Structure formats: structure tokens, C-alpha cells
Amino acid sequence: MRNYDSKIEAGAGQVGHVWRAAGPMGKCLSCLKVRPPAHQHNLQHYPALQHPPPMHEYEQTQEGSESGSSLSGLEGRSPVPPPDTQSNGSGKNSIIVSAPEKRSFYSRIPPLAKTASNEVKRLSSKEYSEAKIISLFDHYKDQHYDAILSEGIEHLCMDLNVKPEEFIVLVLAWKFGAETMCRFTRAEFLSGCKALKVDSIKGIQSKFSDMLHEVQRPEEFKDLYRFTFKFGLDSDTGQRILPSDMAVLLWKLVFSQREPSILKRWLAFLERHPNIRGIPRDTWNMFLNFAETVGDDLSSYDDTEAWPSLFDDFVEYENDQLNQNISKDHKEENE
């Protein structure tokens, strides 16, 4: 059996001095205990559309305009077009409304289509209030810093009816583009709420289902997975390697909705080898491919490929464990 202490990745042992004083979560462990649509106008709002315009002068009794005859004298004659009509070439006469009448008639009709169109466009382009987002942020932000810190995040999670260690909180941090754990800056919170088009607690809650559905897509989950590594680092100290115990917590969290078959054995391997003190970025990122490639019995693993050396150690450890179990079973059978 190989000496695993000698094959741990270079640089992993340098993370001890950057360990966060407040525990494995950086500043806290709590994050892993981790207007209506525009109404369509209708005719009842505009009485001018329910009644015909005032009767034109030519429709009133005309005296002496033709030959001084009465209405009875017009019987049997072809109708004479009134003074304000003209033929349109089809045998029919159309009414030409005089300019004064045109102004008096249309002035009573609001610009219906234009107003409705502008309102719908406005609502569809902005379904949230920036002022409300700012007010929401100020409700949770720290008294001394322009950011929502651990206490504010716990309060926020409580109001959202979720626990800080739930998967959905990680997804929310991903959607907000949070740089580090247990903190939402003003810029992150505002841009995140704008991207989700929400400005209230109920608004954020209403997006939970959509967010969970989104990360079921492979490419979206891959982006979330890569984000998780950076999210776990202490950016204030320039940390570049994720402490192993933090990595274990984050692997459990990010895979809590869909767990690879190899995950439990991988985490057990890390916990049984305390000398593995840190996980570099490439090891974290490639573990997703590793978990999807190797079979349950690791038979598909090819040690000639460019895998991180820690994966070689893990496979060898698992094979040794398997051989020991086989030998033990064989020995018990012979006794």
C-alpha cells in the first residue's frame, strides 16, 4: 500500500495559515448550517364613442336650399347629396366633416392606443422598483458596513423561510454573483434583484422554483459548481486553496439535489486523511468530470489520463480497500 502522505498535491499544505479565525465558514458557519398590467380601455370609459356625433347641418330641415319645396316634394326624386358629401366612385357618398367639426369631435377622444401601448411597454421592461430594492437591502445591511453580513443573512433567510445551509441559498448567492460567503454587497444585492426582477421577500420566494429548475440543466449546474469553489474562499485574505473541511461541506451542499454515486467514498477518503489539508481549484473543477466518468467500481478510471494526483491516490486507496475486503472474506470462508 502506497504512502499517501507523500503524494498530496503541492501547495495543499500551505492553507493552514489562512484558516479563518471564526471557523470553517470564513466569517461564520451559519451560511452552511450553511404595477398590474395596463387595463385595456373600453367604450364605457368614453361616452363620446357610445353616441353618434352631433347632427350635421345638412341633416336638419333645409329651407329653400334646393327649390323651396317641402319634404313631400322630394318624394320620387333621387336624393340630392348634401353640401358636405362627395362621391367616392362607387355610387356611394361619404361624409366630409368640416374642419371645425373635426376638431370638436376628436378632441373628446383620448389617444387610446398610444397611451395603452406606452403603459404596457413600460411595465414589461421594468417589473420592479429600484427604490424598493434599496429599501430591502437597507433593512438587512450591517449598521457599520454597506453590506449584508452574517447576521443580516440569517435574518434574510428567516424571512425567506429557508435555512442558511439549504441548497436554494447557495443558488441565490450564485444568481446574485456573491464574491464571498456570508456577505451580500449593495451592488450584488441590487444587480441580483434586478436580474430576477424582484423587489420584495415574496418576490424572491416566487423565483425559487424557477431557479431550482434552471440548475437542473447540465451547463447551468456546471456554472453553479464552479462558482461554489470561489464562493467558499476567503477573498479578503486572498485565499486560493479551499480548506479540506470547507470543501467537504461545499461538496455535500452543491450535490445535495443530485448526488454522484462516488461522492460518499470520496468524502470519506478525505476525512480519513487529515494530511490532505486543501483542495486546489483544478482538483475541485475536475472532480465533476471524474464523478461522471468513473463507474461505481472505478473500473473506468484511466490513470494515464491527466487527472490530479489526488484522484490517483483515491483510486488506489479504494482498490486496496476492495482487495483487503476480498482477502478477508476469502480467509473467513477457509476457516
mmCIF file of N, CA and C in Angstrom, residues 185-266:
data_model
loop_
_atom_site.group_PDB
_atom_site.id
_atom_site.type_symbol
_atom_site.label_atom_id
_atom_site.label_comp_id
_atom_site.label_asym_id
_atom_site.label_seq_id
_atom_site.Cartn_x
_atom_site.Cartn_y
_atom_site.Cartn_z
ATOM 1 N N THR A 185 -22.902 42.363 -0.938
ATOM 2 C CA THR A 185 -22.636 43.792 -1.053
ATOM 3 C C THR A 185 -23.867 44.480 -1.632
ATOM 4 N N ARG A 186 -23.894 45.806 -1.557
ATOM 5 C CA ARG A 186 -25.026 46.555 -2.117
ATOM 6 C C ARG A 186 -25.136 46.312 -3.621
ATOM 7 N N ALA A 187 -24.003 46.349 -4.317
ATOM 8 C CA ALA A 187 -24.007 46.137 -5.768
ATOM 9 C C ALA A 187 -24.505 44.742 -6.122
ATOM 10 N N GLU A 188 -24.072 43.724 -5.357
ATOM 11 C CA GLU A 188 -24.501 42.353 -5.619
ATOM 12 C C GLU A 188 -26.004 42.189 -5.395
ATOM 13 N N PHE A 189 -26.489 42.748 -4.302
ATOM 14 C CA PHE A 189 -27.907 42.598 -3.966
ATOM 15 C C PHE A 189 -28.783 43.318 -4.979
ATOM 16 N N LEU A 190 -28.409 44.541 -5.359
ATOM 17 C CA LEU A 190 -29.220 45.299 -6.310
ATOM 18 C C LEU A 190 -29.208 44.647 -7.693
ATOM 19 N N SER A 191 -28.037 44.273 -8.174
ATOM 20 C CA SER A 191 -27.966 43.656 -9.506
ATOM 21 C C SER A 191 -28.669 42.306 -9.529
ATOM 22 N N GLY A 192 -28.583 41.553 -8.419
ATOM 23 C CA GLY A 192 -29.254 40.257 -8.359
ATOM 24 C C GLY A 192 -30.761 40.388 -8.385
ATOM 25 N N CYS A 193 -31.297 41.310 -7.599
ATOM 26 C CA CYS A 193 -32.746 41.521 -7.590
ATOM 27 C C CYS A 193 -33.238 42.046 -8.937
ATOM 28 N N LYS A 194 -32.451 42.905 -9.574
ATOM 29 C CA LYS A 194 -32.834 43.410 -10.886
ATOM 30 C C LYS A 194 -32.844 42.283 -11.915
ATOM 31 N N ALA A 195 -31.866 41.394 -11.845
ATOM 32 C CA ALA A 195 -31.815 40.266 -12.774
ATOM 33 C C ALA A 195 -33.012 39.343 -12.585
ATOM 34 N N LEU A 196 -33.423 39.151 -11.333
ATOM 35 C CA LEU A 196 -34.598 38.326 -11.043
ATOM 36 C C LEU A 196 -35.897 39.099 -11.223
ATOM 37 N N LYS A 197 -35.814 40.444 -11.346
ATOM 38 C CA LYS A 197 -36.973 41.333 -11.463
ATOM 39 C C LYS A 197 -37.875 41.216 -10.244
ATOM 40 N N VAL A 198 -37.261 41.346 -9.077
ATOM 41 C CA VAL A 198 -37.991 41.276 -7.811
ATOM 42 C C VAL A 198 -37.568 42.442 -6.932
ATOM 43 N N ASP A 199 -38.455 42.834 -6.025
ATOM 44 C CA ASP A 199 -38.122 43.917 -5.098
ATOM 45 C C ASP A 199 -38.707 43.687 -3.720
ATOM 46 N N SER A 200 -38.998 42.421 -3.387
ATOM 47 C CA SER A 200 -39.602 42.104 -2.091
ATOM 48 C C SER A 200 -39.248 40.675 -1.700
ATOM 49 N N ILE A 201 -39.504 40.352 -0.437
ATOM 50 C CA ILE A 201 -39.280 38.991 0.045
ATOM 51 C C ILE A 201 -40.157 38.003 -0.717
ATOM 52 N N LYS A 202 -41.436 38.338 -0.886
ATOM 53 C CA LYS A 202 -42.333 37.450 -1.636
ATOM 54 C C LYS A 202 -41.880 37.299 -3.076
ATOM 55 N N GLY A 203 -41.334 38.364 -3.627
ATOM 56 C CA GLY A 203 -40.830 38.292 -4.988
ATOM 57 C C GLY A 203 -39.681 37.309 -5.115
ATOM 58 N N ILE A 204 -38.746 37.362 -4.171
ATOM 59 C CA ILE A 204 -37.624 36.419 -4.188
ATOM 60 C C ILE A 204 -38.122 34.990 -4.016
ATOM 61 N N GLN A 205 -39.039 34.789 -3.075
ATOM 62 C CA GLN A 205 -39.591 33.450 -2.856
ATOM 63 C C GLN A 205 -40.254 32.907 -4.109
ATOM 64 N N SER A 206 -40.912 33.769 -4.869
ATOM 65 C CA SER A 206 -41.621 33.328 -6.072
ATOM 66 C C SER A 206 -40.672 32.831 -7.144
ATOM 67 N N LYS A 207 -39.385 33.158 -7.034
ATOM 68 C CA LYS A 207 -38.400 32.741 -8.030
ATOM 69 C C LYS A 207 -37.666 31.453 -7.660
ATOM 70 N N PHE A 208 -37.905 30.941 -6.459
ATOM 71 C CA PHE A 208 -37.185 29.748 -6.019
ATOM 72 C C PHE A 208 -37.381 28.564 -6.963
ATOM 73 N N SER A 209 -38.615 28.310 -7.347
ATOM 74 C CA SER A 209 -38.898 27.170 -8.216
ATOM 75 C C SER A 209 -38.184 27.296 -9.558
ATOM 76 N N ASP A 210 -38.201 28.491 -10.132
ATOM 77 C CA ASP A 210 -37.529 28.715 -11.417
ATOM 78 C C ASP A 210 -36.023 28.519 -11.290
ATOM 79 N N MET A 211 -35.456 28.976 -10.193
ATOM 80 C CA MET A 211 -34.013 28.843 -10.007
ATOM 81 C C MET A 211 -33.605 27.374 -9.854
ATOM 82 N N LEU A 212 -34.387 26.615 -9.092
ATOM 83 C CA LEU A 212 -34.085 25.191 -8.923
ATOM 84 C C LEU A 212 -34.217 24.444 -10.235
ATOM 85 N N HIS A 213 -35.201 24.828 -11.034
ATOM 86 C CA HIS A 213 -35.365 24.202 -12.347
ATOM 87 C C HIS A 213 -34.202 24.565 -13.267
ATOM 88 N N GLU A 214 -33.725 25.783 -13.156
ATOM 89 C CA GLU A 214 -32.627 26.250 -14.023
ATOM 90 C C GLU A 214 -31.353 25.445 -13.802
ATOM 91 N N VAL A 215 -31.006 25.175 -12.558
ATOM 92 C CA VAL A 215 -29.749 24.486 -12.288
ATOM 93 C C VAL A 215 -29.841 22.986 -12.514
ATOM 94 N N GLN A 216 -30.971 22.488 -12.955
ATOM 95 C CA GLN A 216 -31.063 21.091 -13.369
ATOM 96 C C GLN A 216 -30.439 20.883 -14.741
ATOM 97 N N ARG A 217 -30.293 21.974 -15.506
ATOM 98 C CA ARG A 217 -29.655 21.868 -16.816
ATOM 99 C C ARG A 217 -28.151 21.717 -16.620
ATOM 100 N N PRO A 218 -27.510 20.793 -17.340
ATOM 101 C CA PRO A 218 -26.085 20.494 -17.114
ATOM 102 C C PRO A 218 -25.176 21.706 -17.155
ATOM 103 N N GLU A 219 -25.331 22.562 -18.158
ATOM 104 C CA GLU A 219 -24.429 23.705 -18.270
ATOM 105 C C GLU A 219 -24.615 24.694 -17.125
ATOM 106 N N GLU A 220 -25.875 24.874 -16.707
ATOM 107 C CA GLU A 220 -26.133 25.789 -15.594
ATOM 108 C C GLU A 220 -25.579 25.221 -14.287
ATOM 109 N N PHE A 221 -25.741 23.898 -14.105
ATOM 110 C CA PHE A 221 -25.206 23.297 -12.884
ATOM 111 C C PHE A 221 -23.681 23.380 -12.868
ATOM 112 N N LYS A 222 -23.056 23.189 -14.012
ATOM 113 C CA LYS A 222 -21.605 23.287 -14.085
ATOM 114 C C LYS A 222 -21.134 24.674 -13.674
ATOM 115 N N ASP A 223 -21.871 25.694 -14.100
ATOM 116 C CA ASP A 223 -21.514 27.060 -13.728
ATOM 117 C C ASP A 223 -21.690 27.277 -12.232
ATOM 118 N N LEU A 224 -22.782 26.731 -11.676
ATOM 119 C CA LEU A 224 -23.003 26.812 -10.230
ATOM 120 C C LEU A 224 -21.899 26.085 -9.476
ATOM 121 N N TYR A 225 -21.515 24.913 -9.976
ATOM 122 C CA TYR A 225 -20.480 24.118 -9.316
ATOM 123 C C TYR A 225 -19.155 24.866 -9.255
ATOM 124 N N ARG A 226 -18.752 25.473 -10.364
ATOM 125 C CA ARG A 226 -17.502 26.228 -10.397
ATOM 126 C C ARG A 226 -17.581 27.474 -9.505
ATOM 127 N N PHE A 227 -18.762 28.091 -9.470
ATOM 128 C CA PHE A 227 -18.966 29.249 -8.597
ATOM 129 C C PHE A 227 -18.771 28.878 -7.135
ATOM 130 N N THR A 228 -19.184 27.675 -6.758
ATOM 131 C CA THR A 228 -19.166 27.256 -5.359
ATOM 132 C C THR A 228 -17.759 27.274 -4.787
ATOM 133 N N PHE A 229 -16.766 26.873 -5.593
ATOM 134 C CA PHE A 229 -15.382 26.893 -5.112
ATOM 135 C C PHE A 229 -14.963 28.313 -4.735
ATOM 136 N N LYS A 230 -15.184 29.265 -5.640
ATOM 137 C CA LYS A 230 -14.814 30.654 -5.378
ATOM 138 C C LYS A 230 -15.600 31.220 -4.208
ATOM 139 N N PHE A 231 -16.871 30.811 -4.093
ATOM 140 C CA PHE A 231 -17.735 31.277 -3.022
ATOM 141 C C PHE A 231 -17.208 30.869 -1.648
ATOM 142 N N GLY A 232 -16.542 29.715 -1.591
ATOM 143 C CA GLY A 232 -16.036 29.203 -0.322
ATOM 144 C C GLY A 232 -14.722 29.809 0.118
ATOM 145 N N LEU A 233 -14.022 30.483 -0.790
ATOM 146 C CA LEU A 233 -12.735 31.077 -0.437
ATOM 147 C C LEU A 233 -12.911 32.350 0.383
ATOM 148 N N ASP A 234 -11.915 32.661 1.187
ATOM 149 C CA ASP A 234 -11.899 33.915 1.922
ATOM 150 C C ASP A 234 -11.197 34.939 1.035
ATOM 151 N N SER A 235 -11.972 35.709 0.281
ATOM 152 C CA SER A 235 -11.400 36.650 -0.672
ATOM 153 C C SER A 235 -10.669 37.789 0.017
ATOM 154 N N ASP A 236 -11.026 38.089 1.267
ATOM 155 C CA ASP A 236 -10.382 39.186 1.988
ATOM 156 C C ASP A 236 -8.908 38.898 2.262
ATOM 157 N N THR A 237 -8.562 37.639 2.379
ATOM 158 C CA THR A 237 -7.172 37.261 2.652
ATOM 159 C C THR A 237 -6.461 36.763 1.406
ATOM 160 N N GLY A 238 -7.143 36.779 0.276
ATOM 161 C CA GLY A 238 -6.527 36.308 -0.964
ATOM 162 C C GLY A 238 -6.370 34.804 -1.016
ATOM 163 N N GLN A 239 -7.183 34.067 -0.290
ATOM 164 C CA GLN A 239 -7.096 32.615 -0.250
ATOM 165 C C GLN A 239 -7.332 32.008 -1.633
ATOM 166 N N ARG A 240 -6.503 31.047 -2.007
ATOM 167 C CA ARG A 240 -6.593 30.428 -3.328
ATOM 168 C C ARG A 240 -6.845 28.927 -3.266
ATOM 169 N N ILE A 241 -6.622 28.324 -2.116
ATOM 170 C CA ILE A 241 -6.858 26.882 -1.935
ATOM 171 C C ILE A 241 -7.946 26.706 -0.895
ATOM 172 N N LEU A 242 -8.908 25.865 -1.189
ATOM 173 C CA LEU A 242 -10.056 25.658 -0.300
ATOM 174 C C LEU A 242 -9.692 24.651 0.784
ATOM 175 N N PRO A 243 -9.793 25.029 2.046
ATOM 176 C CA PRO A 243 -9.515 24.068 3.117
ATOM 177 C C PRO A 243 -10.373 22.816 2.959
ATOM 178 N N SER A 244 -9.793 21.674 3.271
ATOM 179 C CA SER A 244 -10.458 20.394 3.009
ATOM 180 C C SER A 244 -11.798 20.271 3.713
ATOM 181 N N ASP A 245 -11.866 20.697 4.985
ATOM 182 C CA ASP A 245 -13.136 20.553 5.692
ATOM 183 C C ASP A 245 -14.204 21.467 5.090
ATOM 184 N N MET A 246 -13.799 22.635 4.598
ATOM 185 C CA MET A 246 -14.741 23.502 3.899
ATOM 186 C C MET A 246 -15.175 22.871 2.579
ATOM 187 N N ALA A 247 -14.221 22.266 1.874
ATOM 188 C CA ALA A 247 -14.533 21.611 0.610
ATOM 189 C C ALA A 247 -15.539 20.478 0.814
ATOM 190 N N VAL A 248 -15.360 19.721 1.889
ATOM 191 C CA VAL A 248 -16.298 18.623 2.183
ATOM 192 C C VAL A 248 -17.702 19.163 2.383
ATOM 193 N N LEU A 249 -17.835 20.235 3.169
ATOM 194 C CA LEU A 249 -19.146 20.835 3.393
ATOM 195 C C LEU A 249 -19.775 21.324 2.085
ATOM 196 N N LEU A 250 -18.975 21.979 1.251
ATOM 197 C CA LEU A 250 -19.497 22.524 -0.001
ATOM 198 C C LEU A 250 -19.835 21.425 -1.006
ATOM 199 N N TRP A 251 -19.055 20.337 -1.044
ATOM 200 C CA TRP A 251 -19.401 19.220 -1.919
ATOM 201 C C TRP A 251 -20.743 18.600 -1.502
ATOM 202 N N LYS A 252 -20.938 18.470 -0.209
ATOM 203 C CA LYS A 252 -22.221 17.938 0.265
ATOM 204 C C LYS A 252 -23.369 18.864 -0.123
ATOM 205 N N LEU A 253 -23.126 20.166 -0.028
ATOM 206 C CA LEU A 253 -24.172 21.142 -0.328
ATOM 207 C C LEU A 253 -24.498 21.203 -1.814
ATOM 208 N N VAL A 254 -23.488 21.341 -2.662
ATOM 209 C CA VAL A 254 -23.733 21.526 -4.089
ATOM 210 C C VAL A 254 -24.301 20.266 -4.735
ATOM 211 N N PHE A 255 -24.020 19.093 -4.157
ATOM 212 C CA PHE A 255 -24.558 17.839 -4.693
ATOM 213 C C PHE A 255 -25.772 17.346 -3.902
ATOM 214 N N SER A 256 -26.368 18.220 -3.082
ATOM 215 C CA SER A 256 -27.477 17.765 -2.234
ATOM 216 C C SER A 256 -28.731 17.426 -3.024
ATOM 217 N N GLN A 257 -28.887 17.942 -4.239
ATOM 218 C CA GLN A 257 -30.061 17.631 -5.051
ATOM 219 C C GLN A 257 -29.828 16.453 -5.985
ATOM 220 N N ARG A 258 -28.558 16.220 -6.327
ATOM 221 C CA ARG A 258 -28.226 15.120 -7.233
ATOM 222 C C ARG A 258 -26.833 14.636 -6.874
ATOM 223 N N GLU A 259 -26.785 13.561 -6.141
ATOM 224 C CA GLU A 259 -25.518 13.100 -5.583
ATOM 225 C C GLU A 259 -24.861 12.039 -6.454
ATOM 226 N N PRO A 260 -23.616 12.220 -6.856
ATOM 227 C CA PRO A 260 -22.896 11.179 -7.607
ATOM 228 C C PRO A 260 -22.683 9.941 -6.746
ATOM 229 N N SER A 261 -22.662 8.797 -7.358
ATOM 230 C CA SER A 261 -22.534 7.557 -6.595
ATOM 231 C C SER A 261 -21.198 7.460 -5.872
ATOM 232 N N ILE A 262 -20.184 8.145 -6.376
ATOM 233 C CA ILE A 262 -18.851 8.049 -5.796
ATOM 234 C C ILE A 262 -18.626 9.054 -4.664
ATOM 235 N N LEU A 263 -19.574 9.965 -4.449
ATOM 236 C CA LEU A 263 -19.345 11.078 -3.537
ATOM 237 C C LEU A 263 -19.042 10.639 -2.111
ATOM 238 N N LYS A 264 -19.834 9.743 -1.573
ATOM 239 C CA LYS A 264 -19.653 9.350 -0.172
ATOM 240 C C LYS A 264 -18.262 8.768 0.064
ATOM 241 N N ARG A 265 -17.791 7.924 -0.850
ATOM 242 C CA ARG A 265 -16.467 7.320 -0.677
ATOM 243 C C ARG A 265 -15.360 8.364 -0.828
ATOM 244 N N TRP A 266 -15.567 9.319 -1.724
ATOM 245 C CA TRP A 266 -14.589 10.394 -1.911
ATOM 246 C C TRP A 266 -14.465 11.243 -0.649
#
